[in-house]
Short mmCIF file of C-alpha atoms and ligand atoms in Angstrom, two decimals:
data_model
loop_
_atom_site.label_atom_id
_atom_site.label_comp_id
_atom_site.label_asym_id
_atom_site.label_seq_id
_atom_site.Cartn_x
_atom_site.Cartn_y
_atom_site.Cartn_z
CA MET H 1329 -17.63 1.91 58.42
CA SER H 1330 -20.45 -0.63 58.27
CA ASP H 1331 -22.23 1.18 55.42
CA LEU H 1332 -19.42 0.62 52.90
CA ALA H 1333 -20.52 -0.20 49.36
CA CYS H 1334 -19.71 -3.73 48.13
CA TYR H 1335 -17.15 -2.23 45.70
CA ALA H 1336 -15.39 -0.09 48.33
CA VAL H 1337 -11.98 -1.03 49.73
CA SER H 1338 -12.37 -2.75 53.10
CA ILE H 1339 -10.25 -4.66 55.59
CA GLU H 1340 -11.78 -7.85 54.12
CA ASN H 1341 -10.71 -7.27 50.50
CA SER H 1342 -7.43 -5.44 51.23
CA ARG H 1343 -4.22 -7.01 49.91
CA GLY H 1344 -2.54 -6.00 53.17
CA ARG H 1345 1.01 -4.89 53.93
CA ALA H 1346 4.34 -6.10 52.52
CA VAL H 1347 5.54 -6.95 56.05
CA ALA H 1348 2.79 -8.65 58.10
CA GLU H 1349 1.92 -6.86 61.35
CA PRO H 1350 -0.55 -7.56 64.17
CA ALA H 1351 -3.95 -5.93 63.55
CA PRO H 1352 -4.25 -2.44 65.06
CA VAL H 1353 -6.29 -1.99 68.25
CA GLU H 1354 -9.20 0.50 68.32
CA ARG H 1355 -8.55 1.77 64.78
CA SER H 1356 -8.70 0.37 61.27
CA GLU H 1357 -5.73 -0.56 59.06
CA PHE H 1358 -6.38 2.52 56.95
CA GLN H 1359 -6.57 4.80 59.98
CA ARG H 1360 -3.16 3.39 60.89
CA ASP H 1361 -1.87 4.24 57.42
CA ARG H 1362 -3.16 7.80 57.74
CA ASP H 1363 -1.58 8.12 61.20
CA ARG H 1364 1.80 6.89 59.93
CA ILE H 1365 1.70 9.42 57.10
CA VAL H 1366 0.88 12.31 59.46
CA HIS H 1367 3.76 11.29 61.77
CA SER H 1368 6.32 11.05 58.93
CA SER H 1369 9.01 13.68 58.43
CA ALA H 1370 8.14 13.93 54.71
CA PHE H 1371 4.66 15.11 55.76
CA ARG H 1372 6.05 17.86 58.00
CA ARG H 1373 8.23 19.09 55.15
CA LEU H 1374 5.12 19.81 53.06
CA GLU H 1375 4.59 22.90 55.21
CA TYR H 1376 7.62 24.54 53.62
CA LYS H 1377 7.21 23.40 50.03
CA THR H 1378 5.82 25.52 47.21
CA GLN H 1379 2.44 24.93 45.66
CA VAL H 1380 2.59 27.87 43.20
CA PHE H 1381 4.11 30.62 45.33
CA VAL H 1382 7.42 30.04 47.12
CA ASN H 1383 6.85 29.54 50.81
CA HIS H 1384 8.34 32.85 51.97
CA GLU H 1385 6.37 35.00 49.47
CA GLY H 1386 3.38 35.36 51.79
CA ASP H 1387 1.90 33.69 54.85
CA LEU H 1388 -1.57 33.16 53.37
CA PHE H 1389 -0.70 31.35 50.15
CA ARG H 1390 -1.24 27.60 49.94
CA THR H 1391 1.68 25.34 50.62
CA ARG H 1392 1.83 21.62 49.81
CA LEU H 1393 0.62 20.98 53.35
CA THR H 1394 -2.52 23.12 53.26
CA HIS H 1395 -3.16 21.87 49.71
CA SER H 1396 -3.02 18.25 50.92
CA ILE H 1397 -5.41 19.04 53.80
CA GLU H 1398 -7.86 20.65 51.35
CA VAL H 1399 -7.65 17.59 49.07
CA ALA H 1400 -8.36 15.32 52.05
CA GLN H 1401 -11.36 17.42 53.09
CA ILE H 1402 -12.88 17.39 49.61
CA ALA H 1403 -12.15 13.70 49.00
CA ARG H 1404 -13.59 12.62 52.36
CA GLY H 1405 -16.87 14.40 51.70
CA ILE H 1406 -17.18 12.67 48.32
CA ALA H 1407 -16.19 9.27 49.77
CA ARG H 1408 -18.80 9.50 52.52
CA ALA H 1409 -21.55 10.40 50.07
CA LEU H 1410 -20.64 7.41 47.87
CA HIS H 1411 -20.17 4.94 50.77
CA LEU H 1412 -16.48 4.52 50.02
CA ASN H 1413 -13.64 4.04 52.51
CA GLU H 1414 -13.14 7.47 54.04
CA ASP H 1415 -10.04 6.53 56.04
CA LEU H 1416 -8.29 5.25 52.92
CA VAL H 1417 -9.24 8.39 50.98
CA GLU H 1418 -7.81 10.54 53.76
CA ALA H 1419 -4.55 8.53 53.83
CA ILE H 1420 -4.08 8.76 50.04
CA SER H 1421 -4.89 12.50 49.98
CA LEU H 1422 -2.47 13.37 52.75
CA ALA H 1423 0.32 11.33 51.11
CA HIS H 1424 -0.27 12.17 47.44
CA ASP H 1425 2.26 15.03 47.27
CA LEU H 1426 4.94 13.72 49.67
CA GLY H 1427 7.38 13.23 46.79
CA HIS H 1428 7.29 16.78 45.49
CA THR H 1429 10.59 18.62 45.21
CA PRO H 1430 11.14 22.13 46.54
CA PHE H 1431 9.79 24.92 44.27
CA GLY H 1432 6.80 23.00 42.90
CA HIS H 1433 6.70 21.81 39.31
CA ALA H 1434 9.72 23.89 38.32
CA GLY H 1435 11.76 21.93 40.85
CA GLN H 1436 10.45 18.61 39.56
CA ASP H 1437 11.19 19.55 35.93
CA ALA H 1438 14.72 20.63 36.83
CA LEU H 1439 15.44 17.46 38.79
CA ASN H 1440 13.92 15.31 36.04
CA GLU H 1441 16.16 17.04 33.51
CA CYS H 1442 19.23 16.40 35.68
CA MET H 1443 18.27 12.74 36.07
CA GLN H 1444 17.55 12.22 32.34
CA LYS H 1445 21.17 12.75 31.49
CA HIS H 1446 22.18 9.62 33.34
CA ASP H 1447 21.62 6.14 32.03
CA GLU H 1448 20.58 4.67 35.34
CA SER H 1449 19.89 1.06 36.19
CA ASP H 1450 16.46 2.22 37.47
CA GLY H 1451 15.54 3.96 34.22
CA GLY H 1452 16.61 7.47 35.27
CA GLY H 1453 14.37 10.51 35.41
CA PHE H 1454 12.45 12.01 38.32
CA GLU H 1455 8.70 11.97 38.80
CA HIS H 1456 6.96 13.09 42.00
CA ASN H 1457 4.38 10.25 42.06
CA LEU H 1458 7.12 7.66 42.01
CA GLN H 1459 9.03 9.64 44.62
CA SER H 1460 5.96 9.69 46.92
CA LEU H 1461 5.88 5.90 46.70
CA ARG H 1462 9.63 5.70 47.27
CA ILE H 1463 9.23 7.75 50.45
CA VAL H 1464 6.49 5.58 51.95
CA ASP H 1465 8.11 2.30 50.75
CA LEU H 1466 11.75 3.03 51.47
CA LEU H 1467 13.02 6.43 52.56
CA GLU H 1468 11.20 7.10 55.84
CA GLU H 1469 13.24 5.70 58.72
CA ASN H 1470 10.89 5.49 61.70
CA TYR H 1471 10.26 1.79 62.34
CA GLY H 1472 12.30 -1.07 63.73
CA ASP H 1473 10.97 -3.84 61.51
CA PHE H 1474 10.97 -2.23 58.06
CA ASN H 1475 12.08 0.69 55.92
CA GLY H 1476 9.38 3.16 54.91
CA LEU H 1477 5.90 3.09 56.44
CA ASN H 1478 4.80 -0.43 55.38
CA LEU H 1479 1.44 0.92 54.17
CA CYS H 1480 -1.45 -1.21 52.87
CA PHE H 1481 -1.39 -2.07 49.17
CA GLU H 1482 -4.47 0.09 48.45
CA THR H 1483 -2.88 3.19 49.99
CA ARG H 1484 0.30 2.68 47.95
CA GLU H 1485 -1.77 2.05 44.81
CA GLY H 1486 -3.61 5.35 45.38
CA ILE H 1487 -0.35 7.26 45.85
CA LEU H 1488 1.01 6.00 42.51
CA LYS H 1489 -1.30 7.97 40.24
CA HIS H 1490 0.67 7.75 37.01
CA CYS H 1491 3.54 5.60 35.89
CA SER H 1492 5.21 4.74 32.59
CA PRO H 1493 5.16 1.04 31.59
CA GLN H 1494 8.95 0.98 31.81
CA LYS H 1495 8.91 2.13 35.44
CA ALA H 1496 5.85 0.00 36.27
CA ARG H 1497 7.78 -3.17 35.43
CA GLY H 1498 10.19 -2.46 38.26
CA LEU H 1499 7.49 -1.85 40.88
CA GLY H 1500 6.00 -5.32 41.35
CA GLU H 1501 2.32 -5.71 42.24
CA VAL H 1502 1.62 -1.99 42.64
CA GLY H 1503 2.85 -1.29 39.10
CA ARG H 1504 0.93 -4.10 37.48
CA ARG H 1505 -2.26 -2.16 36.73
CA PHE H 1506 -0.34 0.14 34.38
CA LEU H 1507 0.73 -2.87 32.33
CA GLU H 1508 -2.71 -4.50 32.36
CA ASN H 1509 -4.58 -1.23 31.81
CA HIS H 1510 -6.65 -1.65 34.97
CA ARG H 1511 -8.07 1.09 37.17
CA PRO H 1512 -7.20 1.68 40.82
CA SER H 1513 -9.90 1.61 43.53
CA LEU H 1514 -12.72 4.18 43.41
CA GLU H 1515 -11.13 5.71 46.51
CA ALA H 1516 -7.95 6.41 44.50
CA GLN H 1517 -9.96 7.72 41.53
CA ILE H 1518 -11.81 10.13 43.86
CA CYS H 1519 -8.55 11.46 45.38
CA ASN H 1520 -7.21 12.18 41.92
CA LEU H 1521 -10.20 14.36 41.03
CA ALA H 1522 -10.36 15.95 44.50
CA ASP H 1523 -6.74 17.03 43.91
CA ALA H 1524 -7.82 18.86 40.74
CA ILE H 1525 -10.83 20.48 42.46
CA ALA H 1526 -8.57 21.68 45.28
CA TYR H 1527 -5.78 23.18 43.18
CA ASN H 1528 -7.94 24.77 40.49
CA ASN H 1529 -9.92 26.62 43.11
CA HIS H 1530 -7.16 27.56 45.50
CA ASP H 1531 -4.91 28.69 42.67
CA ILE H 1532 -7.65 31.09 41.58
CA ASP H 1533 -7.87 32.29 45.19
CA ASP H 1534 -4.09 32.65 45.60
CA GLY H 1535 -3.78 34.20 42.14
CA LEU H 1536 -6.30 36.90 43.06
CA ARG H 1537 -4.68 37.44 46.45
CA SER H 1538 -1.29 37.96 44.82
CA GLY H 1539 -2.72 40.40 42.26
CA LEU H 1540 -1.25 38.39 39.36
CA ILE H 1541 -4.75 37.69 38.04
CA SER H 1542 -7.84 39.91 38.31
CA LEU H 1543 -11.60 39.59 38.68
CA GLU H 1544 -11.95 41.27 35.27
CA GLN H 1545 -9.97 38.48 33.61
CA LEU H 1546 -12.05 35.85 35.38
CA ALA H 1547 -15.29 37.31 34.02
CA GLY H 1548 -14.46 35.37 30.85
CA VAL H 1549 -14.11 32.04 32.66
CA GLU H 1550 -17.48 30.28 32.90
CA ALA H 1551 -16.68 28.25 36.04
CA PHE H 1552 -16.00 31.53 37.88
CA ALA H 1553 -18.41 33.89 36.11
CA GLN H 1554 -21.60 31.93 36.84
CA PRO H 1555 -21.21 31.67 40.64
CA SER H 1556 -19.80 35.21 40.71
CA GLU H 1557 -23.03 36.58 39.18
CA GLU H 1558 -25.06 34.60 41.69
CA VAL H 1559 -23.06 36.13 44.57
CA LEU H 1560 -23.60 39.66 43.24
CA ARG H 1561 -27.34 39.03 42.86
CA LYS H 1562 -27.58 37.87 46.47
CA HIS H 1563 -25.14 40.45 47.90
CA PRO H 1564 -25.10 43.49 45.56
CA GLU H 1565 -22.72 45.40 47.86
CA ILE H 1566 -20.23 42.60 48.43
CA ALA H 1567 -16.54 43.24 47.64
CA GLY H 1568 -12.97 42.16 48.35
CA ARG H 1569 -12.18 38.90 50.12
CA ARG H 1570 -15.84 38.14 50.94
CA ARG H 1571 -16.79 38.31 47.28
CA ILE H 1572 -13.95 36.00 46.28
CA HIS H 1573 -14.63 33.48 49.02
CA GLU H 1574 -18.39 33.44 48.39
CA THR H 1575 -17.65 32.73 44.72
CA ILE H 1576 -15.01 30.07 45.26
CA ARG H 1577 -17.05 28.17 47.84
CA ARG H 1578 -19.86 27.93 45.27
CA MET H 1579 -17.38 26.71 42.63
CA ILE H 1580 -16.05 23.94 44.89
CA ASN H 1581 -19.56 22.96 45.91
CA ALA H 1582 -20.79 22.77 42.30
CA GLN H 1583 -17.79 20.65 41.26
CA VAL H 1584 -18.13 18.27 44.21
CA ILE H 1585 -21.87 17.77 43.68
CA ASP H 1586 -21.36 17.24 39.95
CA LEU H 1587 -18.63 14.68 40.61
CA ILE H 1588 -20.77 12.78 43.13
CA SER H 1589 -23.83 12.60 40.88
CA GLU H 1590 -21.92 11.68 37.71
CA THR H 1591 -19.94 9.00 39.58
CA ARG H 1592 -23.16 7.66 41.10
CA ARG H 1593 -24.62 7.45 37.60
CA ASN H 1594 -21.57 5.60 36.28
CA ILE H 1595 -21.69 3.16 39.19
CA ALA H 1596 -25.40 2.48 38.58
CA CYS H 1597 -24.69 1.89 34.91
CA GLU H 1598 -21.67 -0.40 35.37
CA ASN H 1599 -23.11 -2.02 38.54
CA PRO H 1600 -19.80 -3.33 39.96
CA GLN H 1601 -20.33 -5.98 42.64
CA SER H 1602 -16.79 -6.05 43.99
CA LEU H 1603 -13.55 -4.10 44.22
CA ASP H 1604 -12.12 -6.26 41.43
CA ALA H 1605 -15.04 -5.25 39.20
CA VAL H 1606 -14.05 -1.58 39.75
CA ARG H 1607 -10.50 -2.39 38.63
CA THR H 1608 -11.58 -3.89 35.32
CA ALA H 1609 -14.40 -1.37 34.63
CA PRO H 1610 -13.79 1.91 32.77
CA PRO H 1611 -12.98 4.86 35.07
CA LEU H 1612 -16.10 5.39 37.21
CA ALA H 1613 -15.23 8.60 39.06
CA ALA H 1614 -15.81 11.48 36.65
CA PHE H 1615 -17.30 14.92 36.10
CA SER H 1616 -20.24 15.40 33.75
CA THR H 1617 -19.31 16.43 30.19
CA ALA H 1618 -20.34 20.04 30.85
CA MET H 1619 -18.38 20.28 34.11
CA HIS H 1620 -15.37 18.60 32.52
CA ALA H 1621 -15.33 21.29 29.81
CA GLN H 1622 -15.58 24.05 32.45
CA GLN H 1623 -12.72 22.51 34.42
CA ARG H 1624 -10.57 22.33 31.31
CA ALA H 1625 -11.17 25.99 30.52
CA LEU H 1626 -10.27 26.89 34.10
CA LYS H 1627 -7.02 24.92 33.86
CA ILE H 1628 -6.09 26.63 30.59
CA PHE H 1629 -6.83 30.03 32.12
CA LEU H 1630 -4.58 29.27 35.09
CA ARG H 1631 -1.78 27.96 32.88
CA ASP H 1632 -1.80 31.00 30.58
CA ASN H 1633 -2.38 33.69 33.18
CA LEU H 1634 -0.91 32.46 36.45
CA TYR H 1635 1.60 29.63 35.97
CA ARG H 1636 3.15 31.45 33.00
CA HIS H 1637 2.96 34.94 34.53
CA TYR H 1638 6.37 36.56 34.23
CA GLN H 1639 6.67 37.00 37.98
CA VAL H 1640 6.01 33.29 38.53
CA LEU H 1641 8.42 32.42 35.69
CA ARG H 1642 11.17 34.48 37.31
CA MET H 1643 10.79 32.39 40.43
CA THR H 1644 10.69 29.09 38.52
CA ASN H 1645 13.74 30.09 36.54
CA LYS H 1646 15.67 30.77 39.72
CA ALA H 1647 14.42 27.49 41.21
CA ARG H 1648 15.66 25.58 38.18
CA ARG H 1649 19.10 27.10 38.60
CA ILE H 1650 19.24 26.27 42.31
CA ILE H 1651 18.27 22.62 41.73
CA GLY H 1652 20.69 22.27 38.81
CA ASP H 1653 23.56 23.78 40.79
CA LEU H 1654 22.93 21.57 43.82
CA PHE H 1655 22.68 18.45 41.65
CA GLY H 1656 25.93 19.24 39.84
CA ALA H 1657 27.84 19.94 43.05
CA PHE H 1658 26.74 16.74 44.78
CA ILE H 1659 27.36 14.51 41.76
CA GLU H 1660 30.83 15.99 41.38
CA SER H 1661 31.61 15.56 45.08
CA PRO H 1662 29.32 13.05 46.82
CA ASP H 1663 31.37 13.60 49.98
CA LEU H 1664 29.50 16.93 50.36
CA LEU H 1665 26.33 14.92 51.08
CA PRO H 1666 25.18 14.25 54.67
CA PRO H 1667 26.47 10.84 55.89
CA GLN H 1668 23.25 8.78 55.39
CA TYR H 1669 23.06 9.92 51.75
CA GLN H 1670 26.76 9.18 51.21
CA ALA H 1671 26.02 5.57 52.15
CA MET H 1672 23.15 5.52 49.62
CA ALA H 1673 25.34 7.22 47.02
CA ARG H 1674 27.77 4.29 47.10
CA GLU H 1675 24.90 2.14 45.73
CA ASN H 1676 23.43 4.61 43.22
CA CYS H 1677 24.94 8.07 43.29
CA HIS H 1678 22.43 9.91 41.08
CA ARG H 1679 19.39 8.47 42.81
CA ALA H 1680 20.80 9.31 46.26
CA VAL H 1681 21.40 12.91 45.18
CA ALA H 1682 17.88 13.11 43.74
CA ASP H 1683 16.43 11.73 46.99
CA TYR H 1684 18.35 14.30 49.02
CA ILE H 1685 17.35 17.24 46.84
CA ALA H 1686 13.71 16.12 46.50
CA GLY H 1687 13.44 15.96 50.28
CA MET H 1688 14.51 19.60 50.72
CA THR H 1689 12.03 22.33 51.60
CA ASP H 1690 12.18 25.58 49.59
CA ARG H 1691 14.08 27.42 52.27
CA TYR H 1692 16.44 24.51 52.97
CA ALA H 1693 17.35 24.34 49.27
CA ILE H 1694 18.01 28.09 49.19
CA ARG H 1695 20.14 27.84 52.32
CA GLU H 1696 22.03 24.80 51.04
CA HIS H 1697 22.70 26.62 47.76
CA ARG H 1698 24.08 29.58 49.69
CA ARG H 1699 26.24 27.31 51.85
CA LEU H 1700 27.74 25.63 48.78
CA PHE H 1701 28.09 28.58 46.42
CA ALA H 1702 28.11 31.94 48.21
CA VAL H 1703 31.57 33.34 48.71
CA GLY H 1704 32.07 34.32 52.33
CA GLU H 1705 29.57 31.71 53.67
CA ILE H 1706 30.75 28.65 55.56
MG1 LIG U 2955 -1.74 17.62 44.65
#
């Protein structure tokens, strides 16, 4: 890691961990963070959590786990090219979705709705970014000396992508940038955009695989149409999976290269000489204007044609009902909760129920719903 840029996060400029620990042997502090994330139970649960398609709908669709691995792969490549801290980027990428509920965004919306109704001391509501931070700061129970994973400040800062000012006030140092309108590290900025590159492309891939969207529809989407024509010029006979993969790999490549060169340009223009200079500068990691417009069009296409497809909406509707039912049952009778959550519920009942539900995998939530509601099940 000796070729880090002067504005990259390093061991020297890191704000360290909340609980001081001896320095790791034969690995960096950020490698240790990544390792703790990979060994957490929240990370293993990602395997059975929905990205767009519910986990049991097909073995080849992305899950939160494969999504997170794709984000890490894309973000690491960008970080290396820009001489940023690759270990930190990997840690943030692998942890960025730990707080997601079962059933993807539908699950989050349902849980948020349930939590809005309660005037909580912690401001109420449910948001997956905040939940990811809650998991690594508090909920994981693996270590003798602290709750959570005791990660470095910069890893935690990268995990907390968005936050309302009201919530930020309760988060201490890691929430402060939202009140001061400062940026996170370039490593965190890169992870954010790598997340978008990963899901836009794999949702196109999964959408085509599922048959809910078609190649004909995508002919009108510039980000897809351009590389698709190039593939057909080079391989006039190509069809099926090969055609899709050849197109999508070109899309990812074009987006990554665009992001690297535009970010490089912004860095040259702003000329930050330290990590603190990155925090007070405008956002430096960015797509070019043309690529940004393409990405936006791609997002709108996915929203209108995949995320709002009636077959996806049927699933999200069912998911909302499952989450709502579970929430209602546990709030009414907290003694139905497993013992460790009952202890938490004595402090803050709604938050304990939200923590329990958010931690469920898709199939666990379905099973738990059946156990609580199906007549004839015990
Ligand atoms: Mg993500």
